Amino acid sequence: MTNLSPRTRAVHAGTRRSQYGEVSEAIYLTQGFVYDTAEAAEARFIESGDDEYIYARYGNPTVRMFEDRIAALEGTEDAFATASGMAAVNGALTSMLNAGDHVVSSRALFGSCLYILEDILPRFGVEVTFVDGTDLDAWRAAVRDDTKAVFLETVANPTLEVIDLKAVAEIAHEKGAKVIVDNVFATPIFGHALRDGADVIVYSATKHIDGQGRCLGGVILSTKEFIRKTVEPYLKHTGGALSPFNAWVMLKGLETVHLRCNAQAETALHVATALEGHAKLDSVAYPHLPSHPQVEIAKRQMDQGGTVITLNIKGGKAEAFRFLNALKIVTISNNLGDSKSLVTHPATTTHQRLTDAQRTELGITDGTVRLSVGLEDSADVLGDILGALDMI
Ligand SMILES: *Cc1c(COP(=O)(O)O)cnc(C)c1O
């Protein structure tokens, strides 16, 4: 598979056919596995081979197909699938950290990621230093000889600030720290996290990998050594396993993820370009817009600008709410990466928990609106947005 393009790998890699020779992958909806003899059971508990399973919390053939396929797409040696994106973020961090360790993280994080780094890890004696992810001097000052890991989202939610992954990875690697990247916004299609120096890549498969709003899932990608020696023992005993049914949905999602992400990103660029300078907007943020402050990094790091646009609506909350309520095709929901275009008002939903000062620090205002662009016709999406802007 390694000489084939990622798009081909996303369709074929990891397939395990049963004796029936099915075309579409089977869902092995089973918790356990039987052994021909007591000796065989004993042997498998001593050491299980590649296609030998014990219990679905440890591994399952459908889950394994998803892990192999996403690893082949991303280009990593191995992957471990999890019940949600947060189980993946938590698993990647807690499986490798011990009390007394130091972590440096960018500050602009998905809310639950921030909760793990700011509230949970310190309770177990892990020291976490937060930095402005776009400020390389801040990373240099924060990463120490005893820093075990750095954590970042390559594109921040919802401001869409882009962090120079390659530069941060160089700073981290100089001190021997592992680079853990939450790569949801860059997607497995546009991002090249492994090439740019990430040691561990984490996805919420709930987003673009399912891409059709059905199942929760997540995945941790890294070397075979890290996945099987560090991540697997932690996750198989703490219970973050992905269900075989959800793994199947994600596996089939991977077959179309390339087409979907590209179509959604093309519409996103079209919509963002058309909205720039609109009289009702203070600003439009999209990583591949020439006006984006980190557009050069974004172009080097991502083949397309992603599927999310952030708008700052003039007039604050009242006008932002009027805009959301006037949309007809784009629906109000806090998810992203869906085939349906979705819109959310971060200050009152995803980032409600933060103080005003924290929101200001992250660049979230009362007029900030996050738009996840779906698979609808781009003229219809743009028409809906322009129509709703007319109503405010
Ligand atoms: C959604 C999301 C997560 C969490 O994923 P779940 O599948 O909802 O647990 C983590 N990080 C980012 C950047 C996300 O967008």
CSV table of C-alpha atoms and ligand atoms in Angstrom, one decimal:
chain,number,residue,atom,x,y,z
A,1,MET,CA,0.0,0.0,0.0
A,2,THR,CA,2.9,2.4,0.7
A,3,ASN,CA,3.5,3.2,-3.0
A,4,LEU,CA,-0.2,4.1,-3.5
A,5,SER,CA,-1.7,7.5,-3.1
A,6,PRO,CA,-3.4,8.3,0.2
A,7,ARG,CA,-6.7,8.4,-1.7
A,8,THR,CA,-6.3,4.8,-2.8
A,9,ARG,CA,-5.2,3.7,0.6
A,10,ALA,CA,-8.3,5.3,2.2
A,11,VAL,CA,-10.4,3.0,0.1
A,12,HIS,CA,-8.5,-0.3,0.4
A,13,ALA,CA,-6.0,-0.3,3.3
A,14,GLY,CA,-6.8,-2.6,6.3
A,15,THR,CA,-9.4,-4.7,4.6
A,16,ARG,CA,-9.8,-8.1,6.3
A,17,ARG,CA,-12.1,-10.5,4.3
A,18,SER,CA,-13.9,-13.3,6.0
A,19,GLN,CA,-14.3,-16.8,4.4
A,20,TYR,CA,-17.4,-15.3,2.5
A,21,GLY,CA,-15.3,-12.9,0.4
A,22,GLU,CA,-17.5,-9.9,1.1
A,23,VAL,CA,-16.8,-6.7,-0.9
A,24,SER,CA,-17.8,-4.2,1.9
A,25,GLU,CA,-16.1,-4.8,5.2
A,26,ALA,CA,-17.9,-6.9,7.8
A,27,ILE,CA,-19.1,-5.6,11.1
A,28,TYR,CA,-17.8,-8.0,13.8
A,29,LEU,CA,-20.3,-7.0,16.4
A,30,THR,CA,-18.9,-9.3,19.1
A,31,GLN,CA,-17.5,-8.7,22.6
A,32,GLY,CA,-15.6,-11.9,22.8
A,33,PHE,CA,-13.9,-14.6,20.8
A,34,VAL,CA,-13.8,-18.4,21.1
A,35,TYR,CA,-10.8,-20.7,21.3
A,36,ASP,CA,-10.7,-24.2,19.9
A,37,THR,CA,-8.9,-25.5,23.0
A,38,ALA,CA,-7.9,-24.4,26.5
A,39,GLU,CA,-4.3,-24.5,25.3
A,40,ALA,CA,-5.2,-22.1,22.4
A,41,ALA,CA,-6.8,-19.7,25.0
A,42,GLU,CA,-3.7,-19.9,27.2
A,43,ALA,CA,-1.4,-19.3,24.2
A,44,ARG,CA,-3.4,-16.2,23.1
A,45,PHE,CA,-3.3,-14.7,26.6
A,46,ILE,CA,0.5,-15.1,26.6
A,47,GLU,CA,0.9,-13.5,23.2
A,48,SER,CA,-1.8,-12.7,20.6
A,49,GLY,CA,-0.8,-12.5,17.0
A,50,ASP,CA,-1.9,-9.9,14.5
A,51,ASP,CA,-5.4,-11.3,13.8
A,52,GLU,CA,-6.0,-13.0,17.2
A,53,TYR,CA,-8.4,-11.2,19.5
A,54,ILE,CA,-9.4,-11.7,23.1
A,55,TYR,CA,-12.0,-9.2,24.0
A,56,ALA,CA,-13.4,-6.1,22.2
A,57,ARG,CA,-12.0,-3.7,24.8
A,58,TYR,CA,-8.5,-4.9,23.7
A,59,GLY,CA,-9.2,-5.1,20.0
A,60,ASN,CA,-11.7,-6.3,17.4
A,61,PRO,CA,-11.4,-7.1,13.7
A,62,THR,CA,-13.6,-4.2,12.5
A,63,VAL,CA,-11.8,-1.8,14.8
A,64,ARG,CA,-8.5,-3.1,13.5
A,65,MET,CA,-9.5,-2.5,9.9
A,66,PHE,CA,-10.3,1.1,10.8
A,67,GLU,CA,-7.0,1.5,12.7
A,68,ASP,CA,-5.0,0.1,9.8
A,69,ARG,CA,-6.8,2.2,7.2
A,70,ILE,CA,-6.4,5.5,9.0
A,71,ALA,CA,-2.7,4.7,9.7
A,72,ALA,CA,-2.2,4.0,6.0
A,73,LEU,CA,-3.9,7.3,5.1
A,74,GLU,CA,-1.8,9.3,7.6
A,75,GLY,CA,1.4,7.5,7.0
A,76,THR,CA,2.1,6.4,10.6
A,77,GLU,CA,3.1,2.9,11.6
A,78,ASP,CA,0.1,2.2,13.8
A,79,ALA,CA,-3.1,3.6,15.3
A,80,PHE,CA,-5.4,3.0,18.3
A,81,ALA,CA,-9.1,3.7,17.9
A,82,THR,CA,-11.0,5.2,20.7
A,83,ALA,CA,-14.6,5.8,21.7
A,84,SER,CA,-14.4,9.6,21.1
A,85,GLY,CA,-12.0,12.3,20.1
A,86,MET,CA,-11.7,13.1,23.8
A,87,ALA,CA,-10.8,9.5,24.7
A,88,ALA,CA,-8.0,9.9,22.1
A,89,VAL,CA,-6.7,13.2,23.5
A,90,ASN,CA,-6.9,11.9,27.1
A,91,GLY,CA,-5.4,8.6,26.1
A,92,ALA,CA,-2.5,10.1,24.2
A,93,LEU,CA,-1.6,12.4,27.1
A,94,THR,CA,-2.3,10.3,30.2
A,95,SER,CA,-0.8,7.1,28.8
A,96,MET,CA,2.6,8.8,28.6
A,97,LEU,CA,2.6,11.2,31.5
A,98,ASN,CA,3.6,10.7,35.1
A,99,ALA,CA,3.3,12.9,38.2
A,100,GLY,CA,6.1,15.5,38.1
A,101,ASP,CA,6.2,15.7,34.3
A,102,HIS,CA,6.0,19.1,32.5
A,103,VAL,CA,3.8,19.8,29.4
A,104,VAL,CA,3.6,22.9,27.2
A,105,SER,CA,0.4,23.6,25.4
A,106,SER,CA,-1.1,26.2,23.1
A,107,ARG,CA,-3.8,28.1,24.9
A,108,ALA,CA,-6.4,28.2,22.1
A,109,LEU,CA,-7.8,24.8,22.5
A,110,PHE,CA,-11.1,22.9,22.0
A,111,GLY,CA,-12.9,23.3,25.3
A,112,SER,CA,-12.6,19.7,26.5
A,113,CYS,CA,-8.9,19.6,25.6
A,114,LEU,CA,-8.4,22.7,27.7
A,115,TYR,CA,-10.2,21.0,30.6
A,116,ILE,CA,-7.9,18.0,30.5
A,117,LEU,CA,-4.7,20.1,30.3
A,118,GLU,CA,-5.9,22.9,32.8
A,119,ASP,CA,-8.0,20.9,35.3
A,120,ILE,CA,-7.3,17.2,35.1
A,121,LEU,CA,-3.6,16.8,34.5
A,122,PRO,CA,-2.5,19.2,37.3
A,123,ARG,CA,-4.7,17.1,39.8
A,124,PHE,CA,-2.3,14.2,39.1
A,125,GLY,CA,0.9,16.3,39.5
A,126,VAL,CA,1.5,17.2,35.9
A,127,GLU,CA,2.6,20.8,35.4
A,128,VAL,CA,1.2,22.5,32.3
A,129,THR,CA,2.5,25.8,30.9
A,130,PHE,CA,0.2,27.5,28.4
A,131,VAL,CA,1.5,29.7,25.5
A,132,ASP,CA,0.2,31.7,22.6
A,133,GLY,CA,0.6,29.0,20.0
A,134,THR,CA,1.5,31.5,17.2
A,135,ASP,CA,4.4,33.0,19.3
A,136,LEU,CA,7.5,30.9,18.7
A,137,ASP,CA,9.5,32.8,21.3
A,138,ALA,CA,6.9,31.9,23.8
A,139,TRP,CA,7.3,28.2,22.9
A,140,ARG,CA,11.1,28.6,23.2
A,141,ALA,CA,10.8,30.2,26.6
A,142,ALA,CA,8.3,27.6,27.9
A,143,VAL,CA,9.9,24.3,26.7
A,144,ARG,CA,12.4,23.1,29.3
A,145,ASP,CA,14.9,20.3,29.6
A,146,ASP,CA,12.4,18.3,31.6
A,147,THR,CA,9.4,19.0,29.2
A,148,LYS,CA,7.9,15.6,28.3
A,149,ALA,CA,5.4,16.7,25.7
A,150,VAL,CA,4.0,19.7,23.8
A,151,PHE,CA,0.3,19.7,22.8
A,152,LEU,CA,-1.3,21.8,20.1
A,153,GLU,CA,-4.1,22.1,17.7
A,154,THR,CA,-2.7,23.1,14.3
A,155,VAL,CA,-5.7,25.3,13.6
A,156,ALA,CA,-7.3,26.8,16.6
A,157,ASN,CA,-11.0,26.7,17.3
A,158,PRO,CA,-12.8,29.0,16.6
A,159,THR,CA,-10.3,31.8,15.7
A,160,LEU,CA,-8.6,29.6,13.0
A,161,GLU,CA,-5.1,30.8,14.1
A,162,VAL,CA,-2.6,28.5,12.5
A,163,ILE,CA,0.4,27.3,14.5
A,164,ASP,CA,3.7,26.6,12.7
A,165,LEU,CA,3.9,22.9,13.5
A,166,LYS,CA,7.4,22.4,12.0
A,167,ALA,CA,8.9,25.2,14.0
A,168,VAL,CA,7.2,24.1,17.3
A,169,ALA,CA,8.3,20.5,16.6
A,170,GLU,CA,12.0,21.6,16.2
A,171,ILE,CA,11.8,23.5,19.5
A,172,ALA,CA,10.3,20.5,21.3
A,173,HIS,CA,12.6,17.9,19.8
A,174,GLU,CA,15.7,19.9,20.8
A,175,LYS,CA,14.6,19.3,24.4
A,176,GLY,CA,13.5,15.7,23.7
A,177,ALA,CA,9.8,16.4,24.2
A,178,LYS,CA,7.1,14.5,22.2
A,179,VAL,CA,4.9,16.6,19.9
A,180,ILE,CA,1.2,15.7,20.2
A,181,VAL,CA,-1.1,17.3,17.7
A,182,ASP,CA,-4.9,17.5,17.7
A,183,ASN,CA,-5.3,17.6,13.9
A,184,VAL,CA,-9.1,17.8,13.5
A,185,PHE,CA,-9.2,21.2,11.7
A,186,ALA,CA,-6.3,20.2,9.3
A,187,THR,CA,-8.1,16.9,8.6
A,188,PRO,CA,-6.2,13.7,7.5
A,189,ILE,CA,-6.6,15.0,4.0
A,190,PHE,CA,-5.1,18.5,4.1
A,191,GLY,CA,-2.6,18.2,7.0
A,192,HIS,CA,0.9,16.6,6.9
A,193,ALA,CA,1.4,16.4,10.6
A,194,LEU,CA,3.9,13.5,10.4
A,195,ARG,CA,6.0,15.2,7.8
A,196,ASP,CA,6.0,18.4,9.8
A,197,GLY,CA,7.3,16.7,12.9
A,198,ALA,CA,4.4,15.4,15.0
A,199,ASP,CA,5.1,12.3,17.0
A,200,VAL,CA,1.6,11.6,18.0
A,201,ILE,CA,-1.5,12.7,15.9
A,202,VAL,CA,-5.0,12.7,17.4
A,203,TYR,CA,-8.3,12.9,15.6
A,204,SER,CA,-11.9,13.2,16.7
A,205,ALA,CA,-13.3,10.8,14.0
A,206,THR,CA,-16.6,12.3,15.0
A,207,LYS,CA,-15.8,15.2,12.6
A,208,HIS,CA,-14.7,14.7,9.0
A,209,ILE,CA,-13.9,11.0,9.2
A,210,ASP,CA,-17.5,10.1,9.9
A,211,GLY,CA,-18.4,13.4,8.3
A,212,GLN,CA,-22.2,12.6,8.3
A,213,GLY,CA,-23.1,13.3,11.9
A,214,ARG,CA,-23.7,9.7,13.1
A,215,CYS,CA,-21.1,8.3,15.5
A,216,LEU,CA,-18.6,9.4,18.0
A,217,GLY,CA,-15.1,8.1,17.6
A,218,GLY,CA,-11.4,9.0,17.8
A,219,VAL,CA,-8.0,7.7,17.0
A,220,ILE,CA,-4.4,8.1,18.1
A,221,LEU,CA,-1.7,7.6,15.5
A,222,SER,CA,2.0,7.1,16.1
A,223,THR,CA,4.8,4.6,15.9
A,224,LYS,CA,4.1,0.9,16.6
A,225,GLU,CA,6.3,1.2,19.7
A,226,PHE,CA,4.3,4.2,21.2
A,227,ILE,CA,0.8,2.8,20.2
A,228,ARG,CA,1.4,-0.8,21.4
A,229,LYS,CA,3.7,-0.2,24.4
A,230,THR,CA,2.3,3.0,25.8
A,231,VAL,CA,-1.2,3.7,24.4
A,232,GLU,CA,-2.7,0.2,24.1
A,233,PRO,CA,-2.0,-1.0,27.7
A,234,TYR,CA,-3.5,2.3,29.1
A,235,LEU,CA,-6.6,2.3,26.9
A,236,LYS,CA,-7.4,-1.4,27.0
A,237,HIS,CA,-7.5,-1.3,30.8
A,238,THR,CA,-9.3,2.0,31.2
A,239,GLY,CA,-12.0,1.3,28.7
A,240,GLY,CA,-11.9,3.8,25.9
A,241,ALA,CA,-12.4,1.3,23.1
A,242,LEU,CA,-14.3,2.2,20.0
A,243,SER,CA,-17.4,0.1,19.3
A,244,PRO,CA,-17.2,-2.2,16.3
A,245,PHE,CA,-20.3,-0.7,14.8
A,246,ASN,CA,-18.9,2.9,15.1
A,247,ALA,CA,-15.5,1.6,13.7
A,248,TRP,CA,-17.4,0.3,10.6
A,249,VAL,CA,-19.0,3.7,10.1
A,250,MET,CA,-15.6,5.4,10.4
A,251,LEU,CA,-14.0,2.8,8.1
A,252,LYS,CA,-16.6,3.5,5.4
A,253,GLY,CA,-16.3,7.2,6.1
A,254,LEU,CA,-12.6,7.0,5.2
A,255,GLU,CA,-13.6,5.8,1.7
A,256,THR,CA,-15.1,9.2,0.9
A,257,VAL,CA,-13.2,11.5,3.2
A,258,HIS,CA,-11.0,12.7,0.4
A,259,LEU,CA,-13.9,13.7,-1.8
A,260,ARG,CA,-15.9,15.2,1.0
A,261,CYS,CA,-13.1,17.3,2.5
A,262,ASN,CA,-12.0,18.7,-0.8
A,263,ALA,CA,-15.6,19.6,-1.8
A,264,GLN,CA,-16.3,21.2,1.5
A,265,ALA,CA,-13.0,23.1,1.5
A,266,GLU,CA,-13.6,24.4,-2.0
A,267,THR,CA,-17.0,25.7,-0.9
A,268,ALA,CA,-15.5,27.2,2.3
A,269,LEU,CA,-12.9,29.1,0.3
A,270,HIS,CA,-15.5,30.3,-2.2
A,271,VAL,CA,-17.8,31.5,0.7
A,272,ALA,CA,-15.0,33.1,2.7
A,273,THR,CA,-13.7,34.9,-0.4
A,274,ALA,CA,-17.2,36.2,-1.3
A,275,LEU,CA,-17.9,37.4,2.3
A,276,GLU,CA,-14.7,39.3,2.8
A,277,GLY,CA,-15.4,43.0,3.1
A,278,HIS,CA,-19.1,42.5,3.6
A,279,ALA,CA,-20.7,45.6,5.2
A,280,LYS,CA,-22.3,43.6,8.1
A,281,LEU,CA,-19.0,41.9,9.0
A,282,ASP,CA,-16.0,43.1,11.0
A,283,SER,CA,-13.8,40.3,9.7
A,284,VAL,CA,-13.7,36.9,8.0
A,285,ALA,CA,-11.2,34.3,9.0
A,286,TYR,CA,-10.2,31.3,6.8
A,287,PRO,CA,-6.7,29.9,6.8
A,288,HIS,CA,-6.1,30.2,3.0
A,289,LEU,CA,-7.5,33.7,2.6
A,290,PRO,CA,-4.7,36.1,1.7
A,291,SER,CA,-5.8,38.3,4.6
A,292,HIS,CA,-5.2,35.5,7.2
A,293,PRO,CA,-2.3,36.5,9.5
A,294,GLN,CA,-0.6,33.1,9.1
A,295,VAL,CA,-1.6,32.4,5.5
A,296,GLU,CA,1.9,31.5,4.5
A,297,ILE,CA,2.2,28.9,7.2
A,298,ALA,CA,-1.3,27.6,6.4
A,299,LYS,CA,-0.4,27.2,2.7
A,300,ARG,CA,2.8,25.3,3.6
A,301,GLN,CA,1.1,23.2,6.2
A,302,MET,CA,-2.3,22.4,4.6
A,303,ASP,CA,-3.2,21.6,1.0
A,304,GLN,CA,-6.5,23.4,1.5
A,305,GLY,CA,-7.7,25.8,4.1
A,306,GLY,CA,-10.1,23.4,5.8
A,307,THR,CA,-13.9,23.3,6.1
A,308,VAL,CA,-14.5,26.0,8.8
A,309,ILE,CA,-14.9,29.7,8.5
A,310,THR,CA,-15.1,32.2,11.3
A,311,LEU,CA,-17.1,35.4,10.9
A,312,ASN,CA,-17.1,38.4,13.2
A,313,ILE,CA,-20.5,40.0,12.9
A,314,LYS,CA,-20.9,43.7,13.6
A,315,GLY,CA,-23.1,44.6,16.5
A,316,GLY,CA,-22.3,41.7,18.9
A,317,LYS,CA,-24.6,39.0,20.3
A,318,ALA,CA,-28.0,40.4,19.2
A,319,GLU,CA,-26.9,40.7,15.6
A,320,ALA,CA,-25.1,37.4,15.7
A,321,PHE,CA,-28.2,35.7,17.0
A,322,ARG,CA,-30.4,37.4,14.4
A,323,PHE,CA,-28.0,36.1,11.7
A,324,LEU,CA,-28.1,32.5,13.1
A,325,ASN,CA,-31.9,32.6,13.4
A,326,ALA,CA,-32.3,33.9,9.8
A,327,LEU,CA,-30.3,31.1,8.2
A,328,LYS,CA,-32.5,28.5,6.3
A,329,ILE,CA,-30.1,25.9,5.0
A,330,VAL,CA,-27.2,26.3,7.5
A,331,THR,CA,-28.5,24.8,10.8
A,332,ILE,CA,-27.5,25.8,14.3
A,333,SER,CA,-25.4,23.1,15.9
A,334,ASN,CA,-22.0,23.0,17.7
A,335,ASN,CA,-20.6,20.1,15.7
A,336,LEU,CA,-18.3,20.5,12.7
A,337,GLY,CA,-17.0,18.6,9.7
A,338,ASP,CA,-20.5,17.4,8.8
A,339,SER,CA,-22.0,17.0,5.4
A,340,LYS,CA,-24.6,19.6,6.6
A,341,SER,CA,-23.5,23.2,7.0
A,342,LEU,CA,-23.6,24.1,10.6
A,343,VAL,CA,-23.3,27.3,12.5
A,344,THR,CA,-22.5,28.1,16.1
A,345,HIS,CA,-22.1,31.1,18.4
A,346,PRO,CA,-19.0,30.1,20.5
A,347,ALA,CA,-19.3,32.7,23.2
A,348,THR,CA,-22.7,31.3,24.3
A,349,THR,CA,-22.2,27.6,23.6
A,350,THR,CA,-18.8,25.9,23.1
A,351,HIS,CA,-16.8,28.6,24.9
A,352,GLN,CA,-19.6,29.6,27.4
A,353,ARG,CA,-17.6,28.1,30.3
A,354,LEU,CA,-14.7,30.6,29.9
A,355,THR,CA,-14.5,34.0,31.6
A,356,ASP,CA,-14.8,37.1,29.5
A,357,ALA,CA,-11.1,37.7,29.9
A,358,GLN,CA,-10.3,34.2,28.6
A,359,ARG,CA,-12.6,34.6,25.6
A,360,THR,CA,-11.0,38.0,24.8
A,361,GLU,CA,-7.5,36.3,25.1
A,362,LEU,CA,-8.7,33.7,22.5
A,363,GLY,CA,-10.1,36.3,20.2
A,364,ILE,CA,-13.7,35.3,20.7
A,365,THR,CA,-16.1,38.2,20.7
A,366,ASP,CA,-19.9,38.4,21.1
A,367,GLY,CA,-20.1,38.7,17.3
A,368,THR,CA,-18.0,35.7,16.6
A,369,VAL,CA,-19.8,33.0,14.6
A,370,ARG,CA,-18.2,29.7,13.5
A,371,LEU,CA,-19.4,28.2,10.3
A,372,SER,CA,-18.7,24.6,9.4
A,373,VAL,CA,-19.2,24.3,5.6
A,374,GLY,CA,-21.0,21.1,4.4
A,375,LEU,CA,-21.6,19.3,1.1
A,376,GLU,CA,-24.4,21.5,-0.2
A,377,ASP,CA,-24.1,23.4,-3.4
A,378,SER,CA,-21.8,26.3,-2.8
A,379,ALA,CA,-24.1,28.9,-4.4
A,380,ASP,CA,-26.9,27.7,-2.1
A,381,VAL,CA,-24.7,28.0,1.0
A,382,LEU,CA,-23.5,31.5,0.1
A,383,GLY,CA,-27.0,32.6,-0.9
A,384,ASP,CA,-28.3,31.5,2.5
A,385,ILE,CA,-25.5,33.4,4.3
A,386,LEU,CA,-26.0,36.5,2.3
A,387,GLY,CA,-29.7,36.4,2.8
A,388,ALA,CA,-29.3,36.1,6.6
A,389,LEU,CA,-26.8,38.9,6.6
A,390,ASP,CA,-29.4,41.1,4.9
A,391,MET,CA,-31.8,40.4,7.8
A,392,ILE,CA,-29.5,42.0,10.3
B,1,LIG,C1,-14.6,17.7,18.5
B,1,LIG,C2,-13.2,17.9,18.8
B,1,LIG,C3,-12.6,17.1,19.9
B,1,LIG,C4,-13.4,16.1,20.7
B,1,LIG,O1,-13.9,15.1,19.9
B,1,LIG,P1,-15.2,14.2,20.4
B,1,LIG,O2,-15.2,13.2,19.3
B,1,LIG,O3,-16.3,15.1,20.4
B,1,LIG,O4,-14.8,13.6,21.7
B,1,LIG,C5,-11.3,17.4,20.2
B,1,LIG,N1,-10.5,18.3,19.5
B,1,LIG,C6,-11.1,19.0,18.5
B,1,LIG,C7,-10.2,20.0,17.8
B,1,LIG,C8,-12.4,18.9,18.2
B,1,LIG,O5,-12.9,19.6,17.2
